[in-house]
PDB file of C-alpha atoms in Angstrom:
ATOM      1  CA  UNK A   1     -16.961  -3.921   8.810  1.00 42.00           C
ATOM      2  CA  UNK A   2     -18.397  -6.864   6.906  1.00 44.00           C
ATOM      3  CA  UNK A   3     -19.892  -9.653   8.981  1.00 50.00           C
ATOM      4  CA  UNK A   4     -18.182 -13.025   8.780  1.00 54.00           C
ATOM      5  CA  UNK A   5     -14.816 -11.557   7.755  1.00 60.00           C
ATOM      6  CA  UNK A   6     -11.877 -11.905  10.100  1.00 74.00           C
ATOM      7  CA  UNK A   7      -9.734  -8.902  10.957  1.00 76.00           C
ATOM      8  CA  UNK A   8      -6.367  -9.798   9.461  1.00 79.00           C
ATOM      9  CA  UNK A   9      -4.449  -6.541   9.808  1.00 87.00           C
ATOM     10  CA  UNK A  10      -4.204  -4.135  12.742  1.00 89.00           C
ATOM     11  CA  UNK A  11      -3.262  -0.575  11.765  1.00 92.00           C
ATOM     12  CA  UNK A  12      -1.927   1.684  14.508  1.00 91.00           C
ATOM     13  CA  UNK A  13      -1.918   5.417  13.760  1.00 89.00           C
ATOM     14  CA  UNK A  14       0.819   6.886  15.933  1.00 84.00           C
ATOM     15  CA  UNK A  15       0.094  10.542  15.176  1.00 83.00           C
ATOM     16  CA  UNK A  16      -2.590  12.663  13.470  1.00 82.00           C
ATOM     17  CA  UNK A  17      -6.114  11.387  12.825  1.00 86.00           C
ATOM     18  CA  UNK A  18      -5.741  12.373   9.154  1.00 91.00           C
ATOM     19  CA  UNK A  19      -3.348   9.440   8.801  1.00 91.00           C
ATOM     20  CA  UNK A  20      -6.252   7.092   9.510  1.00 91.00           C
ATOM     21  CA  UNK A  21      -8.249   8.493   6.585  1.00 91.00           C
ATOM     22  CA  UNK A  22      -5.350   8.219   4.170  1.00 93.00           C
ATOM     23  CA  UNK A  23      -4.356   4.718   5.247  1.00 92.00           C
ATOM     24  CA  UNK A  24      -7.974   3.560   5.029  1.00 90.00           C
ATOM     25  CA  UNK A  25      -8.070   4.802   1.438  1.00 90.00           C
ATOM     26  CA  UNK A  26      -4.791   3.101   0.589  1.00 91.00           C
ATOM     27  CA  UNK A  27      -6.055  -0.136   2.129  1.00 87.00           C
ATOM     28  CA  UNK A  28      -9.119   0.023  -0.117  1.00 80.00           C
ATOM     29  CA  UNK A  29      -7.064  -2.173  -2.437  1.00 57.00           C
ATOM     30  CA  UNK A  30      -8.082  -5.056  -0.140  1.00 52.00           C
ATOM     31  CA  UNK A  31     -11.534  -4.902  -1.781  1.00 55.00           C
ATOM     32  CA  UNK A  32     -13.310  -6.620   1.099  1.00 51.00           C
ATOM     33  CA  UNK A  33     -11.307  -9.841   0.827  1.00 63.00           C
ATOM     34  CA  UNK A  34      -9.325  -8.765   3.877  1.00 64.00           C
ATOM     35  CA  UNK A  35     -10.429  -6.659   6.822  1.00 73.00           C
ATOM     36  CA  UNK A  36      -8.243  -4.174   8.689  1.00 82.00           C
ATOM     37  CA  UNK A  37      -8.864  -2.674  12.107  1.00 85.00           C
ATOM     38  CA  UNK A  38      -7.630   0.919  12.534  1.00 85.00           C
ATOM     39  CA  UNK A  39      -6.619   2.190  15.969  1.00 88.00           C
ATOM     40  CA  UNK A  40      -5.390   5.600  17.135  1.00 87.00           C
ATOM     41  CA  UNK A  41      -4.194   5.149  20.728  1.00 86.00           C
ATOM     42  CA  UNK A  42      -4.320   7.836  23.373  1.00 86.00           C
ATOM     43  CA  UNK A  43      -0.538   7.825  23.674  1.00 91.00           C
ATOM     44  CA  UNK A  44       0.778   9.077  20.353  1.00 91.00           C
ATOM     45  CA  UNK A  45       4.231   9.385  18.845  1.00 91.00           C
ATOM     46  CA  UNK A  46       7.059   7.049  17.920  1.00 95.00           C
ATOM     47  CA  UNK A  47       8.205   6.648  21.544  1.00 96.00           C
ATOM     48  CA  UNK A  48       4.895   4.999  22.497  1.00 95.00           C
ATOM     49  CA  UNK A  49       4.697   2.416  19.714  1.00 96.00           C
ATOM     50  CA  UNK A  50       6.091  -0.408  21.850  1.00 96.00           C
ATOM     51  CA  UNK A  51       3.760   0.326  24.761  1.00 96.00           C
ATOM     52  CA  UNK A  52       0.709   0.463  22.486  1.00 96.00           C
ATOM     53  CA  UNK A  53       1.525  -2.826  20.759  1.00 96.00           C
ATOM     54  CA  UNK A  54       2.194  -4.512  24.097  1.00 95.00           C
ATOM     55  CA  UNK A  55      -1.152  -3.222  25.418  1.00 94.00           C
ATOM     56  CA  UNK A  56      -3.067  -4.659  22.454  1.00 93.00           C
ATOM     57  CA  UNK A  57      -1.393  -8.031  22.887  1.00 93.00           C
ATOM     58  CA  UNK A  58      -2.200  -8.145  26.602  1.00 92.00           C
ATOM     59  CA  UNK A  59      -5.795  -7.231  25.759  1.00 92.00           C
ATOM     60  CA  UNK A  60      -5.962 -10.462  23.773  1.00 91.00           C
ATOM     61  CA  UNK A  61      -5.365  -9.346  20.197  1.00 90.00           C
ATOM     62  CA  UNK A  62      -4.423 -12.427  18.166  1.00 88.00           C
ATOM     63  CA  UNK A  63      -3.676 -10.790  14.820  1.00 89.00           C
ATOM     64  CA  UNK A  64      -0.189 -11.491  13.506  1.00 92.00           C
ATOM     65  CA  UNK A  65       0.105  -8.538  11.106  1.00 94.00           C
ATOM     66  CA  UNK A  66       0.486  -4.962  12.304  1.00 95.00           C
ATOM     67  CA  UNK A  67       1.033  -1.761  10.346  1.00 96.00           C
ATOM     68  CA  UNK A  68       2.239   1.329  12.221  1.00 96.00           C
ATOM     69  CA  UNK A  69       2.389   4.788  10.654  1.00 95.00           C
ATOM     70  CA  UNK A  70       4.491   7.473  12.359  1.00 94.00           C
ATOM     71  CA  UNK A  71       5.412  11.077  11.577  1.00 93.00           C
ATOM     72  CA  UNK A  72       9.052  11.961  11.125  1.00 91.00           C
ATOM     73  CA  UNK A  73       8.361  15.397  12.601  1.00 88.00           C
ATOM     74  CA  UNK A  74      11.720  17.176  13.094  1.00 88.00           C
ATOM     75  CA  UNK A  75      13.735  14.004  13.598  1.00 91.00           C
ATOM     76  CA  UNK A  76      16.231  12.450  11.215  1.00 91.00           C
ATOM     77  CA  UNK A  77      15.203   9.091   9.815  1.00 93.00           C
ATOM     78  CA  UNK A  78      17.982   7.463  11.817  1.00 95.00           C
ATOM     79  CA  UNK A  79      16.566   8.959  15.001  1.00 96.00           C
ATOM     80  CA  UNK A  80      13.051   7.731  14.135  1.00 96.00           C
ATOM     81  CA  UNK A  81      14.276   4.150  13.775  1.00 97.00           C
ATOM     82  CA  UNK A  82      16.406   4.344  16.916  1.00 97.00           C
ATOM     83  CA  UNK A  83      13.536   5.632  19.031  1.00 97.00           C
ATOM     84  CA  UNK A  84      11.017   3.188  17.559  1.00 97.00           C
ATOM     85  CA  UNK A  85      13.253   0.175  18.123  1.00 98.00           C
ATOM     86  CA  UNK A  86      14.140   1.354  21.632  1.00 98.00           C
ATOM     87  CA  UNK A  87      10.406   1.532  22.371  1.00 97.00           C
ATOM     88  CA  UNK A  88       9.948  -2.052  21.167  1.00 97.00           C
ATOM     89  CA  UNK A  89      12.797  -3.353  23.355  1.00 97.00           C
ATOM     90  CA  UNK A  90      11.620  -1.458  26.429  1.00 96.00           C
ATOM     91  CA  UNK A  91       8.228  -3.169  26.274  1.00 96.00           C
ATOM     92  CA  UNK A  92       9.331  -6.766  25.813  1.00 95.00           C
ATOM     93  CA  UNK A  93       9.080  -6.877  22.034  1.00 96.00           C
ATOM     94  CA  UNK A  94      12.333  -8.396  20.715  1.00 96.00           C
ATOM     95  CA  UNK A  95      12.535  -8.038  16.947  1.00 97.00           C
ATOM     96  CA  UNK A  96      14.408  -8.928  13.795  1.00 97.00           C
ATOM     97  CA  UNK A  97      14.476  -6.643  10.764  1.00 97.00           C
ATOM     98  CA  UNK A  98      13.247  -8.770   7.850  1.00 96.00           C
ATOM     99  CA  UNK A  99      13.126  -6.192   5.032  1.00 97.00           C
ATOM    100  CA  UNK A 100      13.559  -2.461   4.720  1.00 96.00           C
ATOM    101  CA  UNK A 101      13.303   0.483   2.398  1.00 94.00           C
ATOM    102  CA  UNK A 102      14.414   4.059   2.902  1.00 88.00           C
ATOM    103  CA  UNK A 103      11.325   4.998   4.892  1.00 95.00           C
ATOM    104  CA  UNK A 104       9.760   1.664   5.846  1.00 97.00           C
ATOM    105  CA  UNK A 105      10.778  -1.500   7.667  1.00 98.00           C
ATOM    106  CA  UNK A 106       9.315  -4.945   8.182  1.00 98.00           C
ATOM    107  CA  UNK A 107      10.016  -6.603  11.525  1.00 98.00           C
ATOM    108  CA  UNK A 108       9.438 -10.067  12.916  1.00 97.00           C
ATOM    109  CA  UNK A 109       8.503  -9.567  16.575  1.00 97.00           C
ATOM    110  CA  UNK A 110       8.488 -12.307  19.216  1.00 92.00           C
ATOM    111  CA  UNK A 111       6.521 -11.262  22.279  1.00 89.00           C
ATOM    112  CA  UNK A 112       6.133 -13.884  25.000  1.00 88.00           C
ATOM    113  CA  UNK A 113       2.407 -14.073  24.229  1.00 89.00           C
ATOM    114  CA  UNK A 114       2.437 -13.666  20.453  1.00 91.00           C
ATOM    115  CA  UNK A 115       4.720 -13.757  17.437  1.00 94.00           C
ATOM    116  CA  UNK A 116       3.757 -11.258  14.750  1.00 95.00           C
ATOM    117  CA  UNK A 117       4.945  -9.267  11.745  1.00 96.00           C
ATOM    118  CA  UNK A 118       5.190  -5.505  12.082  1.00 97.00           C
ATOM    119  CA  UNK A 119       5.511  -3.066   9.178  1.00 97.00           C
ATOM    120  CA  UNK A 120       6.345   0.554   9.952  1.00 97.00           C
ATOM    121  CA  UNK A 121       6.030   3.445   7.483  1.00 96.00           C
ATOM    122  CA  UNK A 122       7.410   6.910   8.234  1.00 96.00           C
ATOM    123  CA  UNK A 123       5.563   9.972   6.947  1.00 95.00           C
ATOM    124  CA  UNK A 124       8.298  11.952   5.200  1.00 89.00           C
ATOM    125  CA  UNK A 125       9.252  13.276   1.779  1.00 88.00           C
ATOM    126  CA  UNK A 126      12.105  15.437   0.525  1.00 77.00           C
ATOM    127  CA  UNK A 127      10.217  18.688   1.066  1.00 77.00           C
ATOM    128  CA  UNK A 128      11.326  22.085   2.414  1.00 78.00           C
ATOM    129  CA  UNK A 129       9.188  21.802   5.541  1.00 85.00           C
ATOM    130  CA  UNK A 130      10.788  21.677   8.985  1.00 81.00           C
ATOM    131  CA  UNK A 131       8.330  19.063  10.309  1.00 86.00           C
ATOM    132  CA  UNK A 132       7.159  16.074   8.292  1.00 89.00           C
ATOM    133  CA  UNK A 133       3.739  14.415   8.444  1.00 92.00           C
ATOM    134  CA  UNK A 134       1.083  12.784   6.234  1.00 94.00           C
ATOM    135  CA  UNK A 135       0.317  16.221   4.780  1.00 94.00           C
ATOM    136  CA  UNK A 136       3.669  16.066   2.953  1.00 94.00           C
ATOM    137  CA  UNK A 137       2.250  13.230   0.896  1.00 96.00           C
ATOM    138  CA  UNK A 138      -1.122  14.852   0.235  1.00 96.00           C
ATOM    139  CA  UNK A 139       0.630  18.029  -0.923  1.00 94.00           C
ATOM    140  CA  UNK A 140       2.928  16.031  -3.191  1.00 94.00           C
ATOM    141  CA  UNK A 141       0.015  14.211  -4.810  1.00 95.00           C
ATOM    142  CA  UNK A 142      -1.880  17.476  -5.282  1.00 95.00           C
ATOM    143  CA  UNK A 143       1.232  18.963  -6.883  1.00 94.00           C
ATOM    144  CA  UNK A 144       1.603  16.003  -9.237  1.00 94.00           C
ATOM    145  CA  UNK A 145      -2.012  16.467 -10.310  1.00 93.00           C
ATOM    146  CA  UNK A 146      -1.466  20.191 -10.946  1.00 93.00           C
ATOM    147  CA  UNK A 147      -3.808  21.283  -8.172  1.00 94.00           C
ATOM    148  CA  UNK A 148      -1.234  23.368  -6.271  1.00 92.00           C
ATOM    149  CA  UNK A 149       2.059  25.107  -7.077  1.00 89.00           C
ATOM    150  CA  UNK A 150       5.253  26.119  -5.275  1.00 86.00           C
ATOM    151  CA  UNK A 151       3.685  29.513  -4.672  1.00 88.00           C
ATOM    152  CA  UNK A 152       1.029  27.850  -2.501  1.00 89.00           C
ATOM    153  CA  UNK A 153       3.743  26.414  -0.244  1.00 88.00           C
ATOM    154  CA  UNK A 154       5.765  29.538   0.411  1.00 86.00           C
ATOM    155  CA  UNK A 155       5.843  30.964   3.904  1.00 87.00           C
ATOM    156  CA  UNK A 156       4.920  27.727   5.666  1.00 89.00           C
ATOM    157  CA  UNK A 157       7.260  25.931   8.055  1.00 88.00           C
ATOM    158  CA  UNK A 158       5.250  22.723   8.324  1.00 90.00           C
ATOM    159  CA  UNK A 159       3.262  20.588   5.912  1.00 90.00           C
ATOM    160  CA  UNK A 160       0.285  20.635   8.294  1.00 92.00           C
ATOM    161  CA  UNK A 161       0.206  24.425   8.226  1.00 93.00           C
ATOM    162  CA  UNK A 162       0.585  24.563   4.440  1.00 92.00           C
ATOM    163  CA  UNK A 163      -2.161  21.990   3.813  1.00 94.00           C
ATOM    164  CA  UNK A 164      -4.564  23.755   6.181  1.00 94.00           C
ATOM    165  CA  UNK A 165      -4.003  27.090   4.419  1.00 94.00           C
ATOM    166  CA  UNK A 166      -4.345  25.561   0.960  1.00 94.00           C
ATOM    167  CA  UNK A 167      -7.660  23.911   1.861  1.00 95.00           C
ATOM    168  CA  UNK A 168      -9.051  27.274   2.992  1.00 93.00           C
ATOM    169  CA  UNK A 169      -8.264  28.707  -0.444  1.00 92.00           C
ATOM    170  CA  UNK A 170      -9.201  25.674  -2.505  1.00 93.00           C
ATOM    171  CA  UNK A 171     -12.512  24.368  -1.217  1.00 90.00           C
ATOM    172  CA  UNK A 172     -13.118  20.697  -1.885  1.00 93.00           C
ATOM    173  CA  UNK A 173      -9.478  19.921  -2.718  1.00 96.00           C
ATOM    174  CA  UNK A 174      -9.209  17.343   0.042  1.00 94.00           C
ATOM    175  CA  UNK A 175     -12.163  15.434  -1.430  1.00 95.00           C
ATOM    176  CA  UNK A 176     -10.574  15.492  -4.877  1.00 95.00           C
ATOM    177  CA  UNK A 177      -7.310  14.156  -3.485  1.00 96.00           C
ATOM    178  CA  UNK A 178      -9.108  11.414  -1.553  1.00 94.00           C
ATOM    179  CA  UNK A 179     -10.851  10.370  -4.768  1.00 93.00           C
ATOM    180  CA  UNK A 180      -7.499  10.401  -6.521  1.00 93.00           C
ATOM    181  CA  UNK A 181      -6.033   8.051  -3.931  1.00 92.00           C
ATOM    182  CA  UNK A 182      -8.937   5.659  -4.430  1.00 89.00           C
ATOM    183  CA  UNK A 183      -9.091   5.617  -8.202  1.00 87.00           C
ATOM    184  CA  UNK A 184      -6.295   7.691  -9.645  1.00 86.00           C
ATOM    185  CA  UNK A 185      -3.263   6.794 -11.701  1.00 87.00           C
ATOM    186  CA  UNK A 186      -1.236   4.190  -9.840  1.00 88.00           C
ATOM    187  CA  UNK A 187       2.134   5.718 -10.757  1.00 92.00           C
ATOM    188  CA  UNK A 188       1.233   9.024  -9.081  1.00 93.00           C
ATOM    189  CA  UNK A 189      -0.201   7.309  -6.005  1.00 93.00           C
ATOM    190  CA  UNK A 190       2.905   5.171  -5.674  1.00 93.00           C
ATOM    191  CA  UNK A 191       5.179   8.186  -5.967  1.00 94.00           C
ATOM    192  CA  UNK A 192       3.273  10.106  -3.308  1.00 95.00           C
ATOM    193  CA  UNK A 193       2.801   7.189  -0.883  1.00 95.00           C
ATOM    194  CA  UNK A 194       5.697   4.916  -1.802  1.00 95.00           C
ATOM    195  CA  UNK A 195       6.714   3.865   1.718  1.00 96.00           C
ATOM    196  CA  UNK A 196       3.140   3.201   2.826  1.00 95.00           C
ATOM    197  CA  UNK A 197       2.341   1.016  -0.181  1.00 93.00           C
ATOM    198  CA  UNK A 198       5.629  -0.874  -0.019  1.00 94.00           C
ATOM    199  CA  UNK A 199       5.150  -1.512   3.704  1.00 94.00           C
ATOM    200  CA  UNK A 200       1.634  -2.866   3.064  1.00 91.00           C
ATOM    201  CA  UNK A 201       2.716  -4.967   0.086  1.00 90.00           C
ATOM    202  CA  UNK A 202       5.553  -6.565   2.052  1.00 92.00           C
ATOM    203  CA  UNK A 203       3.360  -7.201   5.083  1.00 92.00           C
ATOM    204  CA  UNK A 204       0.446  -8.736   3.183  1.00 85.00           C
ATOM    205  CA  UNK A 205       1.104 -11.570   0.723  1.00 72.00           C
ATOM    206  CA  UNK A 206      -0.419 -11.152  -2.701  1.00 64.00           C
ATOM    207  CA  UNK A 207      -3.622 -13.046  -3.264  1.00 51.00           C
ATOM    208  CA  UNK A 208      -3.844 -15.459  -6.142  1.00 38.00           C
ATOM    209  CA  UNK A 209      -6.776 -14.712  -8.484  1.00 36.00           C
TER     210      UNK A 209
END
């Protein structure tokens, strides 16, 4: 982290550590003008989001912009939002929905110690997998770039399982996809990570040149 730069955005990874890598790459667009702190709490999952945010606030965090990334897993999107918002209420985090997309929402939260904006992105794509995670998005981007085919996905119930198997067969693919996220065609990146980018763009105001 660059000295003299203030942490503006707190990113909370609610599930797999791989999310942290992907979100860090997506946040590279900040180009050093903004600094984000990434946290993966010990209590994971959508049901613990409220507790984790409340803990950070009571620890003295003063940042007013939070990004949370959660897996859809086997839940419906409706169930994800219900459980997330229940978690916020249970831990003294009353909220108002400011904006929303199909798989992201922007909240205004008013805790007794701090008022802040919270963007939440749900890892999920229209894929045949039974459980949804950040690997859905990596697989989709790799498919768009012609690196993998439908044949590579057959026989796998989860995106995590499919991605792990693919990487064993295609050495170095993860590095190629990470490079693609950093410097690849914006249209493909936006298609693969639409909800993450829209959540970030609505949480962080655009800088004037």
